[in-house]
XYZ file of N, CA, C and O in Angstrom:
528
model
N -3.423 15.781 0.706
C -3.122 15.780 -0.705
C -1.645 15.896 -1.016
O -1.281 16.142 -2.151
N -0.755 15.750 -0.004
C 0.677 15.905 -0.294
C 1.493 14.736 0.240
O 2.712 14.795 0.248
N 0.847 13.660 0.670
C 1.567 12.545 1.265
C 1.839 11.419 0.294
O 1.599 11.516 -0.918
N 2.325 10.319 0.848
C 2.695 9.158 0.039
C 1.488 8.527 -0.649
O 1.594 8.052 -1.780
N 0.328 8.538 -0.007
C -0.873 7.974 -0.624
C -1.222 8.739 -1.896
O -1.480 8.142 -2.945
N -1.235 10.038 -1.814
C -1.524 10.857 -2.991
C -0.471 10.633 -4.063
O -0.805 10.491 -5.246
N 0.781 10.571 -3.660
C 1.851 10.317 -4.627
C 1.605 8.992 -5.364
O 1.664 8.938 -6.591
N 1.311 7.935 -4.618
C 1.091 6.621 -5.240
C -0.087 6.650 -6.212
O -0.056 6.002 -7.254
N -1.107 7.401 -5.866
C -2.317 7.426 -6.691
C -2.248 8.412 -7.859
O -3.158 8.442 -8.678
N -1.170 9.182 -7.942
C -1.074 10.163 -9.025
C 0.187 10.045 -9.868
O 0.312 10.732 -10.874
N 1.120 9.180 -9.511
C 2.345 9.059 -10.309
C 2.128 8.134 -11.501
O 1.012 7.682 -11.757
N 3.187 7.812 -12.228
C 3.043 7.041 -13.465
C 3.094 5.523 -13.272
O 2.923 4.777 -14.226
N 3.316 5.043 -12.060
C 3.389 3.610 -11.796
C 2.023 3.046 -11.408
O 1.131 3.787 -10.994
N 1.885 1.725 -11.510
C 0.661 1.034 -11.088
C 0.710 0.819 -9.575
O 1.683 0.264 -9.064
N -0.368 1.240 -8.893
C -0.413 1.133 -7.438
C -1.767 0.637 -6.952
O -2.806 0.982 -7.508
N -1.697 -0.123 -5.868
C -2.860 -0.478 -5.055
C -2.609 0.151 -3.691
O -1.547 -0.067 -3.092
N -3.542 0.937 -3.208
C -3.443 1.528 -1.877
C -4.503 0.874 -1.003
O -5.688 0.877 -1.350
N -4.073 0.285 0.103
C -4.995 -0.342 1.050
C -5.288 0.612 2.185
O -4.376 1.233 2.742
N -6.558 0.725 2.525
C -6.997 1.581 3.626
C -8.003 0.808 4.479
O -8.656 -0.109 3.982
N -8.164 1.184 5.740
C -9.054 0.416 6.610
C -10.552 0.686 6.442
O -11.359 -0.164 6.803
N -10.925 1.840 5.870
C -12.354 2.174 5.854
C -12.821 2.719 4.513
O -12.039 3.280 3.734
N -14.125 2.587 4.280
C -14.743 3.173 3.082
C -14.667 4.695 3.126
O -14.577 5.348 2.089
N -14.697 5.268 4.323
C -14.617 6.724 4.456
C -13.307 7.252 3.859
O -13.295 8.292 3.194
N -12.215 6.542 4.079
C -10.942 6.961 3.486
C -10.960 6.833 1.968
O -10.389 7.657 1.256
N -11.628 5.813 1.470
C -11.782 5.674 0.018
C -12.538 6.871 -0.545
O -12.120 7.488 -1.522
N -13.653 7.221 0.080
C -14.457 8.353 -0.396
C -13.663 9.653 -0.359
O -13.762 10.480 -1.268
N -12.872 9.831 0.680
C -12.035 11.026 0.809
C -11.053 11.123 -0.361
O -10.940 12.166 -1.004
N -10.355 10.035 -0.671
C -9.380 10.060 -1.765
C -10.056 10.189 -3.124
O -9.551 10.871 -4.012
N -11.208 9.536 -3.304
C -11.925 9.658 -4.576
C -12.401 11.092 -4.805
O -12.478 11.545 -5.939
N -12.706 11.809 -3.740
C -13.103 13.208 -3.869
C -11.916 14.060 -4.343
O -12.092 15.048 -5.040
N -10.706 13.653 -3.968
C -9.495 14.375 -4.369
C -8.985 13.936 -5.741
O -8.457 14.748 -6.498
N -9.114 12.633 -6.039
C -8.537 12.052 -7.251
C -9.618 11.194 -7.904
O -9.785 10.021 -7.564
N -10.345 11.755 -8.828
C -11.535 11.091 -9.367
C -11.237 9.861 -10.216
O -12.075 8.970 -10.328
N -10.063 9.776 -10.829
C -9.808 8.676 -11.761
C -9.351 7.368 -11.105
O -9.069 6.398 -11.793
N -9.286 7.319 -9.783
C -8.906 6.063 -9.143
C -10.112 5.123 -9.056
O -11.255 5.562 -9.050
N -9.829 3.845 -9.014
C -10.868 2.814 -8.921
C -10.909 2.318 -7.487
O -9.878 1.996 -6.904
N -12.091 2.276 -6.911
C -12.210 1.845 -5.520
C -12.793 0.443 -5.427
O -13.671 0.070 -6.207
N -12.284 -0.311 -4.455
C -12.738 -1.670 -4.217
C -13.073 -1.824 -2.747
O -12.270 -1.475 -1.878
N -14.277 -2.337 -2.505
C -14.687 -2.667 -1.147
C -15.494 -3.951 -1.206
O -15.493 -4.642 -2.226
N -16.177 -4.270 -0.142
C -16.929 -5.512 -0.078
C -18.002 -5.659 -1.142
O -18.391 -6.776 -1.486
N -18.485 -4.551 -1.689
C -19.549 -4.596 -2.701
C -19.033 -4.708 -4.136
O -19.811 -4.906 -5.059
N -17.731 -4.579 -4.337
C -17.159 -4.601 -5.681
C -17.059 -6.040 -6.186
O -16.569 -6.915 -5.480
N -17.521 -6.247 -7.405
C -17.500 -7.601 -7.975
C -16.198 -7.855 -8.739
O -15.526 -6.914 -9.166
N -15.900 -9.117 -8.935
C -14.729 -9.512 -9.708
C -14.855 -9.010 -11.148
O -13.871 -8.574 -11.746
N -16.054 -9.016 -11.678
C -16.288 -8.516 -13.040
C -15.944 -7.029 -13.152
O -15.328 -6.597 -14.126
N -16.335 -6.242 -12.156
C -16.015 -4.809 -12.166
C -14.497 -4.599 -12.122
O -13.967 -3.725 -12.818
N -13.821 -5.395 -11.315
C -12.358 -5.290 -11.212
C -11.717 -5.630 -12.550
O -10.859 -4.891 -13.048
N -12.123 -6.731 -13.146
C -11.550 -7.163 -14.426
C -11.810 -6.142 -15.529
O -10.924 -5.870 -16.346
N -12.992 -5.552 -15.544
C -13.306 -4.531 -16.548
C -12.404 -3.321 -16.377
O -11.869 -2.788 -17.356
N -12.211 -2.887 -15.137
C -11.327 -1.743 -14.886
C -9.906 -2.049 -15.354
O -9.301 -1.275 -16.098
N -9.364 -3.172 -14.922
C -7.975 -3.518 -15.235
C -7.786 -3.713 -16.737
O -6.782 -3.269 -17.306
N -8.734 -4.324 -17.394
C -8.638 -4.602 -18.829
C -8.513 -3.318 -19.655
O -7.813 -3.281 -20.662
N -9.174 -2.259 -19.229
C -9.226 -1.022 -20.010
C -8.192 0.025 -19.584
O -8.269 1.166 -20.021
N -7.249 -0.334 -18.751
C -6.289 0.645 -18.226
C -4.859 0.311 -18.591
O -4.448 -0.844 -18.518
N -4.122 1.342 -18.947
C -2.677 1.207 -19.076
C -2.031 1.483 -17.721
O -1.032 0.891 -17.371
N -2.639 2.429 -16.990
C -2.138 2.796 -15.668
C -3.200 2.402 -14.639
O -4.338 2.859 -14.718
N -2.821 1.543 -13.697
C -3.769 1.040 -12.684
C -3.582 1.822 -11.388
O -2.474 1.894 -10.847
N -4.676 2.411 -10.920
C -4.690 3.148 -9.652
C -5.909 2.671 -8.871
O -7.055 3.020 -9.188
N -5.661 1.853 -7.867
C -6.745 1.242 -7.090
C -6.596 1.628 -5.634
O -5.497 1.602 -5.079
N -7.711 1.954 -5.001
C -7.765 2.116 -3.552
C -8.755 1.079 -3.038
O -9.831 0.912 -3.603
N -8.357 0.358 -1.999
C -9.087 -0.837 -1.588
C -9.104 -0.947 -0.072
O -8.109 -0.640 0.585
N -10.217 -1.405 0.478
C -10.260 -1.671 1.913
C -9.488 -2.957 2.204
O -9.383 -3.844 1.351
N -8.942 -3.050 3.412
C -8.159 -4.226 3.802
C -8.946 -5.511 3.570
O -8.403 -6.501 3.106
N -10.229 -5.487 3.896
C -11.022 -6.721 3.844
C -11.329 -7.187 2.421
O -11.835 -8.286 2.236
N -10.997 -6.387 1.418
C -11.215 -6.792 0.021
C -9.906 -7.009 -0.730
O -9.912 -7.262 -1.934
N -8.809 -6.949 -0.035
C -7.483 -7.085 -0.648
C -7.332 -8.416 -1.391
O -6.731 -8.481 -2.461
N -7.908 -9.461 -0.836
C -7.796 -10.781 -1.462
C -8.336 -10.779 -2.904
O -7.893 -11.568 -3.735
N -9.265 -9.883 -3.207
C -9.869 -9.831 -4.543
C -8.877 -9.422 -5.626
O -9.092 -9.701 -6.805
N -7.813 -8.741 -5.223
C -6.866 -8.215 -6.209
C -5.437 -8.697 -5.973
O -4.495 -8.139 -6.523
N -5.294 -9.751 -5.203
C -3.950 -10.284 -4.945
C -3.225 -10.594 -6.253
O -2.015 -10.407 -6.364
N -3.951 -11.047 -7.261
C -3.322 -11.417 -8.535
C -2.676 -10.223 -9.245
O -1.849 -10.412 -10.141
N -3.009 -9.007 -8.856
C -2.423 -7.814 -9.493
C -1.080 -7.414 -8.881
O -0.370 -6.578 -9.439
N -0.744 -8.016 -7.722
C 0.523 -7.668 -7.072
C 1.665 -8.175 -7.950
O 1.671 -9.305 -8.397
N 2.610 -7.320 -8.166
C 3.700 -7.597 -9.101
C 3.531 -6.695 -10.304
O 4.462 -6.012 -10.715
N 2.340 -6.692 -10.827
C 1.986 -5.717 -11.866
C 1.808 -4.347 -11.217
O 2.063 -3.317 -11.823
N 1.350 -4.358 -9.960
C 1.156 -3.141 -9.166
C 1.967 -3.251 -7.880
O 2.123 -4.330 -7.330
N 2.429 -2.125 -7.413
C 2.997 -2.054 -6.064
C 1.834 -1.864 -5.093
O 0.758 -1.439 -5.501
N 2.074 -2.165 -3.823
C 1.034 -2.062 -2.804
C 1.503 -1.124 -1.698
O 2.615 -1.270 -1.180
N 0.651 -0.179 -1.348
C 0.889 0.716 -0.225
C -0.173 0.425 0.822
O -1.365 0.613 0.567
N 0.247 -0.065 1.979
C -0.682 -0.329 3.082
C -0.684 0.925 3.938
O 0.282 1.214 4.653
N -1.755 1.689 3.832
C -1.860 2.980 4.507
C -2.572 2.816 5.852
O -3.295 1.857 6.070
N -2.341 3.785 6.724
C -2.982 3.815 8.049
C -2.670 2.545 8.844
O -3.520 1.969 9.512
N -1.411 2.115 8.772
C -1.027 0.843 9.392
C -1.179 0.859 10.919
O -1.268 -0.198 11.542
N -1.288 2.038 11.505
C -1.499 2.101 12.961
C -2.817 1.447 13.360
O -2.971 0.997 14.490
N -3.767 1.332 12.411
C -5.044 0.697 12.752
C -4.871 -0.787 13.052
O -5.684 -1.366 13.765
N -3.815 -1.404 12.533
C -3.541 -2.797 12.874
C -3.389 -2.931 14.387
O -3.901 -3.854 14.989
N -2.673 -1.988 14.994
C -2.419 -2.040 16.429
C -3.622 -1.551 17.221
O -4.010 -2.154 18.213
N -4.219 -0.476 16.783
C -5.373 0.097 17.473
C -6.527 -0.903 17.511
O -7.130 -1.144 18.546
N -6.839 -1.487 16.366
C -7.969 -2.405 16.308
C -7.671 -3.751 16.941
O -8.566 -4.442 17.373
N -6.406 -4.126 16.996
C -6.043 -5.354 17.691
C -6.314 -5.223 19.187
O -6.683 -6.170 19.839
N -6.143 -4.023 19.714
C -6.322 -3.844 21.149
C -7.777 -3.548 21.516
O -8.125 -3.527 22.676
N -8.613 -3.326 20.527
C -10.027 -3.063 20.765
C -10.748 -4.383 21.037
O -10.692 -5.304 20.240
N -11.436 -4.473 22.143
C -12.098 -5.724 22.523
C -13.304 -6.052 21.646
O -13.709 -7.194 21.538
N -13.897 -5.052 21.012
C -15.045 -5.283 20.149
C -14.570 -5.966 18.873
O -13.646 -5.502 18.209
N -15.187 -7.096 18.542
C -14.834 -7.843 17.328
C -13.348 -8.178 17.244
O -12.756 -8.157 16.170
N -12.746 -8.498 18.376
C -11.321 -8.764 18.425
C -10.925 -9.897 17.478
O -9.979 -9.773 16.707
N -11.650 -10.993 17.503
C -11.295 -12.134 16.642
C -11.458 -11.777 15.165
O -10.628 -12.131 14.330
N -12.514 -11.036 14.842
C -12.725 -10.591 13.456
C -11.563 -9.706 13.000
O -11.040 -9.876 11.900
N -11.153 -8.763 13.847
C -10.032 -7.884 13.508
C -8.749 -8.680 13.324
O -7.997 -8.452 12.382
N -8.499 -9.619 14.225
C -7.283 -10.429 14.117
C -7.262 -11.194 12.801
O -6.240 -11.252 12.132
N -8.374 -11.777 12.428
C -8.427 -12.527 11.180
C -8.217 -11.617 9.975
O -7.519 -11.971 9.034
N -8.835 -10.440 9.999
C -8.681 -9.482 8.903
C -7.217 -9.082 8.739
O -6.661 -9.140 7.643
N -6.578 -8.671 9.817
C -5.199 -8.221 9.730
C -4.254 -9.371 9.451
O -3.288 -9.217 8.712
N -4.535 -10.525 10.000
C -3.706 -11.702 9.726
C -3.746 -12.034 8.230
O -2.719 -12.274 7.605
N -4.934 -12.026 7.648
C -5.082 -12.306 6.214
C -4.356 -11.259 5.378
O -3.635 -11.594 4.430
N -4.524 -9.997 5.715
C -3.848 -8.913 4.995
C -2.331 -9.088 5.068
O -1.632 -9.002 4.059
N -1.830 -9.368 6.261
C -0.387 -9.535 6.431
C 0.147 -10.775 5.727
O 1.261 -10.769 5.200
N -0.635 -11.831 5.683
C -0.209 -13.048 4.967
C -0.049 -12.770 3.474
O 0.910 -13.217 2.855
N -0.987 -12.025 2.903
C -0.869 -11.661 1.485
C 0.362 -10.781 1.278
O 1.140 -10.993 0.348
N 0.557 -9.811 2.158
C 1.710 -8.912 2.043
C 3.023 -9.684 2.174
O 3.982 -9.406 1.442
N 3.073 -10.631 3.081
C 4.291 -11.427 3.266
C 4.642 -12.210 2.005
O 5.802 -12.285 1.609
N 3.641 -12.771 1.348
C 3.886 -13.528 0.109
C 4.467 -12.647 -0.996
O 5.179 -13.129 -1.860
N 4.147 -11.363 -0.956
C 4.541 -10.435 -2.027
C 5.378 -9.278 -1.473
O 5.293 -8.159 -1.967
N 6.196 -9.560 -0.468
C 6.866 -8.501 0.297
C 7.743 -7.571 -0.530
O 7.962 -6.427 -0.147
N 8.215 -8.020 -1.666
C 9.050 -7.151 -2.504
C 8.259 -6.019 -3.146
O 8.850 -5.078 -3.691
N 6.951 -6.087 -3.087
C 6.095 -5.091 -3.731
C 5.272 -4.264 -2.742
O 4.423 -3.492 -3.159
N 5.509 -4.454 -1.439
C 4.640 -3.868 -0.416
C 5.396 -2.859 0.443
O 6.527 -3.099 0.856
N 4.724 -1.727 0.717
C 5.232 -0.704 1.618
C 4.150 -0.395 2.644
O 2.979 -0.252 2.294
N 4.535 -0.302 3.909
C 3.613 0.046 4.988
C 3.884 1.480 5.424
O 5.051 1.853 5.597
N 2.810 2.282 5.595
C 2.994 3.665 6.035
C 1.908 4.068 7.027
O 0.806 3.517 7.045
N 2.270 5.054 7.832
C 1.315 5.740 8.691
C 1.905 7.093 9.040
O 3.133 7.228 9.138
N 1.060 8.077 9.203
C 1.497 9.392 9.678
C 1.115 9.554 11.142
O 1.379 10.577 11.748
N 0.502 8.526 11.703
C 0.045 8.555 13.091
C 1.056 7.814 13.955
O 1.411 6.675 13.645
N 1.513 8.437 15.030
C 2.466 7.741 15.904
C 1.864 6.445 16.468
O 0.692 6.397 16.824
N 2.705 5.423 16.524
C 2.297 4.137 17.094
C 2.830 4.090 18.519
O 4.020 4.338 18.751
N 1.974 3.780 19.501
C 2.429 3.725 20.897
C 3.620 2.775 21.068
O 3.676 1.711 20.458
N 4.556 3.173 21.885
C 5.805 2.432 22.052
C 5.603 1.006 22.564
O 6.406 0.125 22.282
N 4.510 0.745 23.265
C 4.295 -0.619 23.778
C 4.111 -1.636 22.659
O 4.204 -2.836 22.871
N 3.845 -1.181 21.432
C 3.686 -2.090 20.302
C 5.002 -2.343 19.561
O 5.043 -3.156 18.651
N 6.060 -1.650 19.937
C 7.347 -1.852 19.284
C 7.977 -3.162 19.754
O 7.793 -3.576 20.888
N 8.760 -3.802 18.884
C 9.466 -5.017 19.325
C 10.497 -4.687 20.393
O 10.986 -3.557 20.462
N 10.803 -5.673 21.226
C 11.801 -5.468 22.282
C 13.153 -5.153 21.667
O 13.944 -4.434 22.154
């Protein structure tokens, strides 16, 4: 409750926070009830209704549903949280191609809107993943 994710979800600016799992969404919603969560089950109509009725937008979203709200980037800043999972899940042999496609898509959206995106993690990333 004292990190950058909490700050983004409680300050006066519009933010989208991306997380890898629904469990992280549930954790943050338990701490901050007024945020809107988006996952694979969230419809475009639900998103539009939320955005239409808000002056301040606070969204937490799983990586795999980020494409649903790409149009809000610019109006909202984006915080990609738990970025170490990009590396951890890339090295996991289970569903490797699925993970690569998910992270590739997420990164492509972030690259298009790089002036509005911040990547964070509080978990150390193994040195073998650092650039030479």
